[in-house]
Structure formats: structure tokens, C-alpha cells
Tab-separated table of C-alpha atoms and ligand atoms in Angstrom:
chain	number	residue	atom	x	y	z
A	529	MET	CA	114.484	55.191	-91.503
A	530	ILE	CA	114.777	57.571	-94.426
A	531	ILE	CA	115.445	61.268	-94.415
A	532	VAL	CA	114.150	63.101	-97.469
A	533	MET	CA	116.211	66.211	-98.193
A	534	GLY	CA	114.421	69.277	-99.573
A	535	GLN	CA	115.100	70.521	-103.099
A	536	GLY	CA	117.197	73.434	-101.859
A	537	ALA	CA	119.358	71.339	-99.535
A	538	GLY	CA	123.080	71.697	-100.076
A	539	GLN	CA	126.091	69.481	-99.440
A	540	GLU	CA	126.636	70.920	-95.963
A	541	ASP	CA	123.051	70.126	-94.971
A	542	LEU	CA	123.554	66.598	-96.225
A	543	ASN	CA	126.842	66.205	-94.344
A	544	ARG	CA	125.168	67.274	-91.115
A	545	VAL	CA	122.449	64.643	-91.493
A	546	VAL	CA	124.956	61.953	-92.413
A	547	SER	CA	127.179	62.701	-89.466
A	548	MET	CA	124.273	62.664	-87.001
A	549	ILE	CA	123.348	59.189	-88.241
A	550	GLU	CA	126.917	57.899	-88.240
A	551	THR	CA	127.695	59.190	-84.750
A	552	LYS	CA	124.838	57.037	-83.495
A	553	GLY	CA	126.502	53.978	-85.039
A	554	LEU	CA	124.196	53.501	-88.021
A	555	SER	CA	125.234	53.253	-91.645
A	556	VAL	CA	124.159	55.622	-94.393
A	557	HIS	CA	122.984	54.796	-97.923
A	558	LEU	CA	122.303	57.664	-100.298
A	559	SER	CA	119.775	57.616	-103.100
A	560	GLU	CA	120.152	60.627	-105.378
A	561	GLY	CA	116.794	61.074	-107.072
A	562	VAL	CA	115.937	63.584	-109.774
A	563	GLU	CA	114.272	65.913	-107.285
A	564	HIS	CA	115.393	64.772	-103.866
A	565	THR	CA	118.308	63.156	-102.171
A	566	ILE	CA	117.177	60.437	-99.819
A	567	VAL	CA	119.333	59.384	-96.914
A	568	GLY	CA	118.706	55.858	-95.688
A	569	ALA	CA	119.745	55.166	-92.094
A	570	VAL	CA	120.294	51.470	-91.575
A	571	GLY	CA	120.993	49.815	-88.264
A	572	ASP	CA	119.438	50.230	-84.839
A	573	VAL	CA	117.100	53.128	-85.678
A	574	ARG	CA	115.919	53.353	-82.063
A	575	ARG	CA	119.092	55.332	-81.448
A	576	LEU	CA	117.879	58.098	-83.735
A	577	VAL	CA	115.578	60.828	-82.470
A	578	VAL	CA	113.187	61.788	-85.248
A	579	GLU	CA	112.698	65.321	-83.882
A	580	GLU	CA	116.464	65.940	-83.833
A	581	LEU	CA	116.698	65.046	-87.506
A	582	GLU	CA	113.567	66.925	-88.521
A	583	VAL	CA	114.915	70.264	-87.296
A	584	LEU	CA	118.194	70.016	-89.236
A	585	ALA	CA	118.525	72.481	-92.123
A	586	GLY	CA	117.581	71.046	-95.505
A	587	VAL	CA	115.545	68.161	-94.118
A	588	GLN	CA	112.068	67.948	-95.649
A	589	ARG	CA	110.730	64.931	-93.793
A	590	VAL	CA	111.731	61.861	-91.847
A	591	VAL	CA	109.949	58.603	-92.572
A	592	ARG	CA	110.108	55.317	-90.732
A	593	ILE	CA	110.076	52.425	-93.212
A	594	MET	CA	107.641	49.884	-91.895
A	595	HIS	CA	108.893	47.002	-94.028
A	596	PRO	CA	111.797	44.946	-92.681
A	597	PHE	CA	113.603	45.563	-95.982
A	598	LYS	CA	114.743	49.173	-96.256
A	599	LEU	CA	117.164	49.760	-99.145
A	600	ALA	CA	115.066	47.494	-101.384
A	601	SER	CA	111.883	49.414	-100.617
A	602	ARG	CA	110.020	51.896	-102.792
A	603	GLU	CA	110.018	54.310	-99.857
A	604	PHE	CA	113.798	54.471	-100.000
A	605	LYS	CA	113.843	54.907	-103.779
A	606	ALA	CA	110.683	55.956	-105.583
A	607	GLU	CA	112.032	55.593	-109.138
A	608	SER	CA	112.404	52.094	-110.545
A	609	SER	CA	116.008	50.972	-110.679
A	610	VAL	CA	117.630	50.103	-113.969
A	611	VAL	CA	120.517	47.653	-113.751
A	612	ASN	CA	123.142	48.245	-116.393
A	613	VAL	CA	124.613	44.931	-117.565
A	614	ASP	CA	127.529	46.209	-119.602
A	615	GLY	CA	125.203	48.233	-121.842
A	616	VAL	CA	122.076	46.054	-121.633
A	617	GLN	CA	119.604	47.846	-119.367
A	618	VAL	CA	117.411	45.644	-117.183
A	619	GLY	CA	114.377	47.548	-115.881
A	620	ALA	CA	114.207	50.029	-118.756
A	621	GLU	CA	111.698	50.073	-121.614
A	622	GLN	CA	113.072	47.023	-123.364
A	623	VAL	CA	112.182	43.607	-121.941
A	624	VAL	CA	115.487	41.726	-121.717
A	625	VAL	CA	115.441	38.073	-122.718
A	626	MET	CA	118.107	35.815	-121.205
A	627	ALA	CA	118.247	32.365	-122.771
A	628	GLY	CA	120.447	29.320	-123.042
A	629	PRO	CA	120.945	25.801	-121.750
A	630	CYS	CA	120.358	24.745	-118.184
A	631	ALA	CA	124.008	23.665	-117.908
A	632	VAL	CA	127.112	24.359	-119.961
A	633	GLU	CA	127.605	20.809	-121.250
A	634	ASN	CA	130.410	21.211	-123.734
A	635	ARG	CA	131.910	23.915	-125.945
A	636	ASP	CA	130.162	23.013	-129.189
A	637	VAL	CA	126.630	22.786	-127.815
A	638	LEU	CA	127.093	25.997	-125.860
A	639	LEU	CA	128.333	27.943	-128.884
A	640	GLU	CA	125.568	26.480	-131.032
A	641	THR	CA	122.950	27.491	-128.442
A	642	ALA	CA	124.440	30.958	-128.065
A	643	GLU	CA	124.248	31.527	-131.840
A	644	GLY	CA	120.673	30.245	-131.889
A	645	VAL	CA	119.354	32.427	-129.074
A	646	ALA	CA	121.249	35.508	-130.282
A	647	ALA	CA	119.751	35.077	-133.748
A	648	ALA	CA	116.260	35.137	-132.204
A	649	GLY	CA	116.935	38.344	-130.232
A	650	ALA	CA	118.112	37.222	-126.784
A	651	GLN	CA	120.540	39.693	-125.228
A	652	VAL	CA	121.978	37.564	-122.450
A	653	LEU	CA	123.203	33.955	-122.545
A	654	ARG	CA	122.332	31.790	-119.542
A	655	GLY	CA	124.129	28.566	-118.631
A	656	GLY	CA	125.270	26.937	-115.428
A	657	ALA	CA	128.929	26.019	-115.014
A	658	PHE	CA	128.478	25.193	-111.325
A	659	LYS	CA	125.205	23.299	-111.012
A	660	PRO	CA	123.234	22.909	-107.773
A	661	ARG	CA	121.781	19.409	-108.240
A	662	THR	CA	119.302	17.655	-106.014
A	663	SER	CA	121.286	14.437	-106.408
A	664	PRO	CA	125.035	14.277	-105.723
A	665	TYR	CA	125.227	11.692	-108.539
A	666	SER	CA	123.863	14.051	-111.215
A	667	PHE	CA	126.064	16.130	-113.552
A	668	GLN	CA	127.561	18.911	-111.433
A	669	GLY	CA	128.707	21.176	-114.266
A	670	LEU	CA	132.060	21.844	-115.907
A	671	GLY	CA	133.237	24.428	-113.375
A	672	GLU	CA	135.820	26.907	-114.639
A	673	GLU	CA	136.006	25.195	-118.026
A	674	GLY	CA	132.302	26.018	-118.424
A	675	LEU	CA	132.966	29.643	-117.505
A	676	ARG	CA	135.602	29.826	-120.238
A	677	TYR	CA	133.104	28.582	-122.823
A	678	MET	CA	130.578	31.166	-121.632
A	679	ALA	CA	133.187	33.900	-122.092
A	680	GLU	CA	134.014	32.547	-125.554
A	681	ALA	CA	130.317	32.587	-126.474
A	682	ARG	CA	130.185	36.245	-125.387
A	683	GLU	CA	133.114	36.985	-127.703
A	684	THR	CA	131.565	35.302	-130.704
A	685	THR	CA	127.955	36.483	-130.288
A	686	GLY	CA	128.114	39.741	-128.322
A	687	LEU	CA	125.677	38.310	-125.763
A	688	LYS	CA	126.193	39.163	-122.099
A	689	VAL	CA	126.447	36.121	-119.847
A	690	VAL	CA	124.695	35.087	-116.631
A	691	THR	CA	125.830	32.094	-114.627
A	692	GLU	CA	125.344	30.771	-111.120
A	693	VAL	CA	127.788	31.084	-108.262
A	694	LEU	CA	127.369	28.515	-105.498
A	695	THR	CA	129.837	29.497	-102.798
A	696	PRO	CA	131.403	32.692	-101.389
A	697	GLU	CA	134.875	31.333	-102.301
A	698	ASP	CA	133.912	31.180	-105.984
A	699	VAL	CA	132.516	34.718	-106.245
A	700	ASP	CA	135.726	36.338	-107.537
A	701	LEU	CA	136.338	33.545	-110.024
A	702	VAL	CA	132.795	33.610	-111.451
A	703	ALA	CA	132.771	37.432	-111.429
A	704	SER	CA	135.931	37.428	-113.545
A	705	TYR	CA	133.993	35.684	-116.368
A	706	ALA	CA	130.323	36.623	-115.924
A	707	ASP	CA	128.328	39.801	-116.578
A	708	ILE	CA	125.674	38.755	-114.045
A	709	LEU	CA	126.130	36.528	-111.008
A	710	GLN	CA	123.152	34.251	-110.465
A	711	ILE	CA	122.133	33.269	-106.954
A	712	GLY	CA	120.045	30.131	-107.316
A	713	SER	CA	116.822	29.358	-105.569
A	714	ARG	CA	118.476	26.933	-103.166
A	715	ASN	CA	120.957	29.577	-102.079
A	716	MET	CA	118.565	32.473	-101.570
A	717	HIS	CA	118.938	32.035	-97.805
A	718	ASN	CA	122.726	31.618	-97.931
A	719	TYR	CA	123.582	34.850	-96.168
A	720	SER	CA	127.341	34.532	-96.438
A	721	LEU	CA	126.984	34.084	-100.220
A	722	LEU	CA	124.612	37.069	-100.418
A	723	SER	CA	127.083	39.197	-98.493
A	724	ALA	CA	129.933	38.042	-100.732
A	725	VAL	CA	128.127	39.059	-103.952
A	726	GLY	CA	127.226	42.315	-102.221
A	727	GLU	CA	130.911	43.147	-102.115
A	728	VAL	CA	131.625	42.964	-105.834
A	729	ASP	CA	130.624	45.464	-108.501
A	730	VAL	CA	128.821	42.977	-110.744
A	731	PRO	CA	125.036	42.723	-111.249
A	732	VAL	CA	123.323	39.977	-109.257
A	733	LEU	CA	120.337	37.915	-110.406
A	734	LEU	CA	118.632	36.828	-107.220
A	735	LYS	CA	116.218	33.951	-107.610
A	736	ARG	CA	113.333	33.510	-105.231
A	737	GLY	CA	113.769	30.574	-102.877
A	738	LEU	CA	111.602	27.625	-103.789
A	739	MET	CA	109.713	27.924	-100.523
A	740	SER	CA	110.278	31.564	-99.709
A	741	SER	CA	107.845	34.370	-99.121
A	742	ILE	CA	108.220	37.617	-101.014
A	743	GLU	CA	109.295	39.323	-97.813
A	744	GLU	CA	112.077	36.765	-97.249
A	745	TRP	CA	113.168	37.257	-100.854
A	746	LEU	CA	113.342	41.032	-100.491
A	747	MET	CA	115.276	40.556	-97.248
A	748	ALA	CA	117.774	38.454	-99.206
A	749	ALA	CA	118.090	41.346	-101.677
A	750	GLU	CA	118.616	43.633	-98.699
A	751	TYR	CA	121.734	41.624	-97.745
A	752	VAL	CA	123.269	42.357	-101.146
A	753	LEU	CA	122.246	46.024	-101.111
A	754	ALA	CA	123.455	46.533	-97.536
A	755	LYS	CA	126.958	45.487	-98.616
A	756	GLY	CA	126.942	48.214	-101.259
A	757	ASN	CA	126.021	46.361	-104.451
A	758	GLU	CA	122.957	48.149	-105.809
A	759	LYS	CA	122.737	46.119	-109.014
A	760	VAL	CA	120.182	43.542	-107.954
A	761	ILE	CA	117.729	41.924	-110.384
A	762	LEU	CA	115.025	39.750	-108.821
A	763	CYS	CA	113.914	36.554	-110.540
A	764	GLU	CA	110.687	34.681	-109.781
A	765	ARG	CA	111.131	30.993	-110.678
A	766	GLY	CA	108.118	29.295	-109.142
A	767	ILE	CA	107.414	28.100	-105.647
A	768	ARG	CA	106.624	24.645	-104.331
A	769	THR	CA	102.949	23.857	-103.912
A	770	PHE	CA	100.795	20.706	-103.844
A	771	GLU	CA	100.350	20.819	-107.638
A	772	LYS	CA	101.984	17.906	-109.418
A	773	TYR	CA	101.370	18.618	-113.097
A	774	THR	CA	103.936	21.391	-112.958
A	775	ARG	CA	107.385	21.314	-111.339
A	776	ASN	CA	106.640	24.523	-109.425
A	777	THR	CA	103.802	27.020	-109.316
A	778	LEU	CA	104.878	30.172	-111.110
A	779	ASP	CA	103.786	33.142	-109.013
A	780	LEU	CA	103.161	35.834	-111.600
A	781	SER	CA	101.418	38.006	-109.030
A	782	ALA	CA	104.942	38.554	-107.667
A	783	VAL	CA	105.622	40.919	-110.570
A	784	PRO	CA	103.143	43.715	-109.780
A	785	LEU	CA	103.453	43.039	-106.061
A	786	VAL	CA	107.236	43.341	-106.006
A	787	LYS	CA	106.992	46.431	-108.182
A	788	SER	CA	104.753	48.082	-105.614
A	789	LEU	CA	107.029	47.113	-102.702
A	790	SER	CA	110.421	47.595	-104.313
A	791	HIS	CA	112.284	49.649	-106.912
A	792	LEU	CA	114.316	46.625	-108.068
A	793	PRO	CA	113.761	45.128	-111.533
A	794	ILE	CA	112.096	41.723	-111.654
A	795	ILE	CA	112.306	39.032	-114.318
A	796	ILE	CA	110.502	35.694	-114.723
A	797	ASP	CA	111.924	32.204	-115.240
A	798	PRO	CA	109.045	30.254	-116.791
A	799	SER	CA	111.277	27.200	-117.396
A	800	HIS	CA	111.927	26.276	-113.753
A	801	GLY	CA	108.605	27.953	-112.918
A	802	THR	CA	106.651	25.260	-114.769
A	803	GLY	CA	109.133	22.493	-115.627
A	804	ARG	CA	107.338	22.039	-118.956
A	805	TRP	CA	108.515	23.407	-122.292
A	806	ASP	CA	104.935	23.485	-123.602
A	807	LEU	CA	103.923	26.036	-120.942
A	808	VAL	CA	106.937	28.321	-121.303
A	809	SER	CA	105.707	30.566	-124.140
A	810	ALA	CA	102.300	31.219	-122.577
A	811	MET	CA	103.878	32.060	-119.225
A	812	SER	CA	106.434	34.326	-120.907
A	813	LEU	CA	103.683	36.297	-122.619
A	814	ALA	CA	101.774	36.545	-119.350
A	815	ALA	CA	104.913	37.666	-117.508
A	816	VAL	CA	105.514	40.500	-119.948
A	817	ALA	CA	101.837	41.487	-119.784
A	818	ALA	CA	102.157	41.607	-115.986
A	819	GLY	CA	105.077	44.026	-116.245
A	820	ALA	CA	108.146	41.785	-115.963
A	821	ASP	CA	111.427	43.439	-116.949
A	822	GLY	CA	112.826	40.318	-118.525
A	823	LEU	CA	112.736	36.558	-118.943
A	824	LEU	CA	115.162	33.742	-118.187
A	825	VAL	CA	114.401	30.854	-120.527
A	826	GLU	CA	116.081	27.481	-121.018
A	827	VAL	CA	116.819	26.718	-124.664
A	828	HIS	CA	118.680	23.705	-126.065
A	829	PRO	CA	119.270	22.703	-129.708
A	830	ARG	CA	118.325	19.090	-128.880
A	831	PRO	CA	116.513	18.984	-125.532
A	832	GLU	CA	116.278	15.195	-125.635
A	833	GLU	CA	120.094	15.071	-125.346
A	834	ALA	CA	120.355	17.683	-122.540
A	835	GLN	CA	122.176	16.630	-119.378
A	836	SER	CA	119.651	18.499	-117.248
A	837	ASP	CA	116.196	20.029	-117.624
A	838	GLY	CA	115.615	18.891	-121.226
A	839	GLY	CA	111.886	18.594	-120.543
A	840	GLN	CA	111.576	22.302	-119.897
A	841	SER	CA	113.970	23.497	-122.604
A	842	LEU	CA	112.743	25.082	-125.825
A	843	LYS	CA	114.041	24.109	-129.249
A	844	PHE	CA	115.163	27.006	-131.453
A	845	PRO	CA	111.980	27.221	-133.574
A	846	VAL	CA	109.746	27.349	-130.487
A	847	PHE	CA	111.981	30.018	-128.936
A	848	GLN	CA	111.918	32.062	-132.147
A	849	GLU	CA	108.146	31.849	-132.268
A	850	MET	CA	107.924	32.888	-128.621
A	851	MET	CA	110.093	35.942	-129.305
A	852	ARG	CA	107.855	36.889	-132.207
A	853	LEU	CA	104.704	36.584	-130.059
A	854	LEU	CA	106.240	38.670	-127.275
A	855	SER	CA	106.495	41.773	-129.392
A	856	PRO	CA	102.799	42.813	-129.557
A	857	VAL	CA	102.292	41.947	-125.885
A	858	ALA	CA	105.235	44.122	-124.896
A	859	GLU	CA	103.940	46.917	-127.081
A	860	ALA	CA	100.496	46.698	-125.441
A	861	VAL	CA	102.072	47.463	-122.060
A	862	GLY	CA	104.398	50.182	-123.312
A	863	ARG	CA	107.518	48.027	-123.665
A	864	THR	CA	109.621	46.642	-126.499
A	865	VAL	CA	111.438	43.361	-127.190
A	866	ASN	CA	114.582	42.854	-129.227
A	867	VAL	CA	113.111	40.442	-131.794
A	868	ARG	CA	115.149	39.466	-134.818
A	869	GLU	CA	113.656	37.690	-137.755
A	870	ALA	CA	115.084	34.190	-138.024
A	871	THR	CA	117.542	33.795	-140.889
B	1146	PEP	C1	119.088	27.635	-112.923
B	1146	PEP	O1	118.484	28.630	-113.373
B	1146	PEP	O2	120.085	27.172	-113.468
B	1146	PEP	C2	118.595	26.969	-111.704
B	1146	PEP	C3	119.290	26.001	-111.118
B	1146	PEP	O3	117.422	27.423	-111.267
B	1146	PEP	P1	116.820	27.504	-109.766
B	1146	PEP	O4	117.912	28.004	-108.869
B	1146	PEP	O5	115.690	28.464	-109.928
B	1146	PEP	O6	116.350	26.125	-109.424
B	1147	MN	MN1	117.715	24.198	-115.191
């Protein structure tokens, strides 16, 4: 349930509303908008009496949120959220491109890739140090060593870094190196992990589960928000369908749909979304046209040598060309992209 405070409401009015909610055992989340303060009451809302809240001074209206997700909903927060990643704003005018290898394989290749994607205009370096692999015999990532290389790449290029965290026990470790904690598709339903990243003050990139509905995905975001971490970025990365020519079916309709349901920024991963490097540029352009706030793209200097996902990784020239093509599309929908001319 949300309680919209009137424009003239003061701190005392707000305190009264908050204490009525808390005495009934519910928790309170405040959203301070430009014109209104919105009080979100989360918990067993049957304990609240709408009429009792409506008559309190300063209260403009009381609204029941019909969606199962509350804090993630547009009703709770009308303005789109912008997640500040140490100075890079995700959800603002500029479309933020995150790029890099699937996995951190070794120091040299990572630094080479970081230089390459930074030169083309990417603002965030992606790369998995802890890899969730379908096979236990596949490369599992370099672990903390990989995190150190990511941090070194940040030092040398100025890129922010995003990397996956697989378990609640690793959250503090990964958070000590990363600018964004990635929750992978396979872990979208891992509620103890979602709660753990909800307790740190680091942005979270929450991928859609490979067989999850949009409502389940927004409920996963709700877990993070309910723990107090408001910096959630959603990432559509394709869902499993009967189609075999692509690895997944990229659901681009998720972009405008999520934007109507939620205030959270949403980015697109066309690499895992298609599994094919030759489809990545077209899907990136379409994603930006559809209103995506960013892209997560796999790039490798020599994809044929990659330890994972080489077939969906772009070489530098293809990535540079994609960045160049993004610019007019972004402009057509009132956005910008940080393109740099290749040197
Ligand atoms: C990744 O981006 O590194 C990854 C493993 O993707 P997903 O969780 O979407 O499969
Ligand atoms: Mn990958």
C-alpha cells in the first residue's frame, strides 16, 4: 500500500503516518519525489485500515498496489530511477554500454579487452571471475585473482566494472572490487543471494531468469529493494523457447513493458540473448530504439581463443562499428551514446 503525502505535508505529518504503519508491524519505505513524498507500507497490509490513514493530516490519498511487487512498481515511484555507478548514470539520457569478455581469462587478455572497449566508448567493463557453468568440467573462472585484474583494468582505463557474484558468502568480497554486482540468470530465484546483495550499498545488475516471467523477475528485484538497496538495474538476457537457431529468444518487448510497470532502469544483453555474434549489433540497435537504458555486450580480441562464449563475442572492429551505428538510433529516441572514434 502507498500513502501519497500532499504538497503541504510537514515532517510531523509524515512521522504520524510512519508510526501508524510501524505500530501495525509493517515496514516503511520512503520515496521522496519532486512534488510528493510517498510512503510505501510493506508487509501484511490487511492490518492497515485505509480510512484511518486517509484522515491523517497531510495525507492526500491512499492507494493499494495491485501488483505483487510494490517497491519496484511505478505506483510507488512515478519518476524513473537513475542508478549512479560511481559517476556513470544508468537510466539517464545517456545509454550506458557495458562490454568485455564473458570470463576473466588472464590478466593480459583482460587488460587488452578493457583498452579496446574503452577506446570504442564503453563505460563499464564486464567480465566474470566466478562463472556459473552448465558443466562442472568447464572453466569456472579465476575467482579473486580475476577480481584483482578487473580492479586493475579499472585503474588503467577508468572504466567501471561489473562482475557476477554467485553466493551470499562471496558478496562482501566481490563488492570490495566491483562497481556493480551481477546476479546471473541462473541465480535470479536465489532468494538468499538476493537478500544478501540487498544489504550492501553497491548497485546490482539483476538478470532475468532464463525461464522466468516478468512478474517473477520484478519480484526478485523486490527482494533486493526490500532489504534497502535501491540501486537495482534490470537486465533482459533472453528466455528459453523452442527456437534452436538462437541460444535464447531475446524478449525486447520487456523494455517498454518493464518501463510501464516499474521505475527501475533496464538494459539488454544481446550476447546471451541470441548466442550469435552476427545478431548482436542488430539487437543492440533495436534495444536502444525500444528505450533500453544500456547494453551488456561480450567482446573478445580473439573470440576463437575465448574460454567461454566465443561464438557470441564481438571482435573490436565489429564492436566499434556497432557503437558508431548506435548513435543516430539513440538520438532518434532522445538519448545519447558515448561513442569515441577509433584511433
Ligand atoms: C554472464 O553475463 O556472464 C552470464 C553468465 O550470463 P547469464 O547469467 O545471463 O547466463
Ligand atoms: Mn557469457
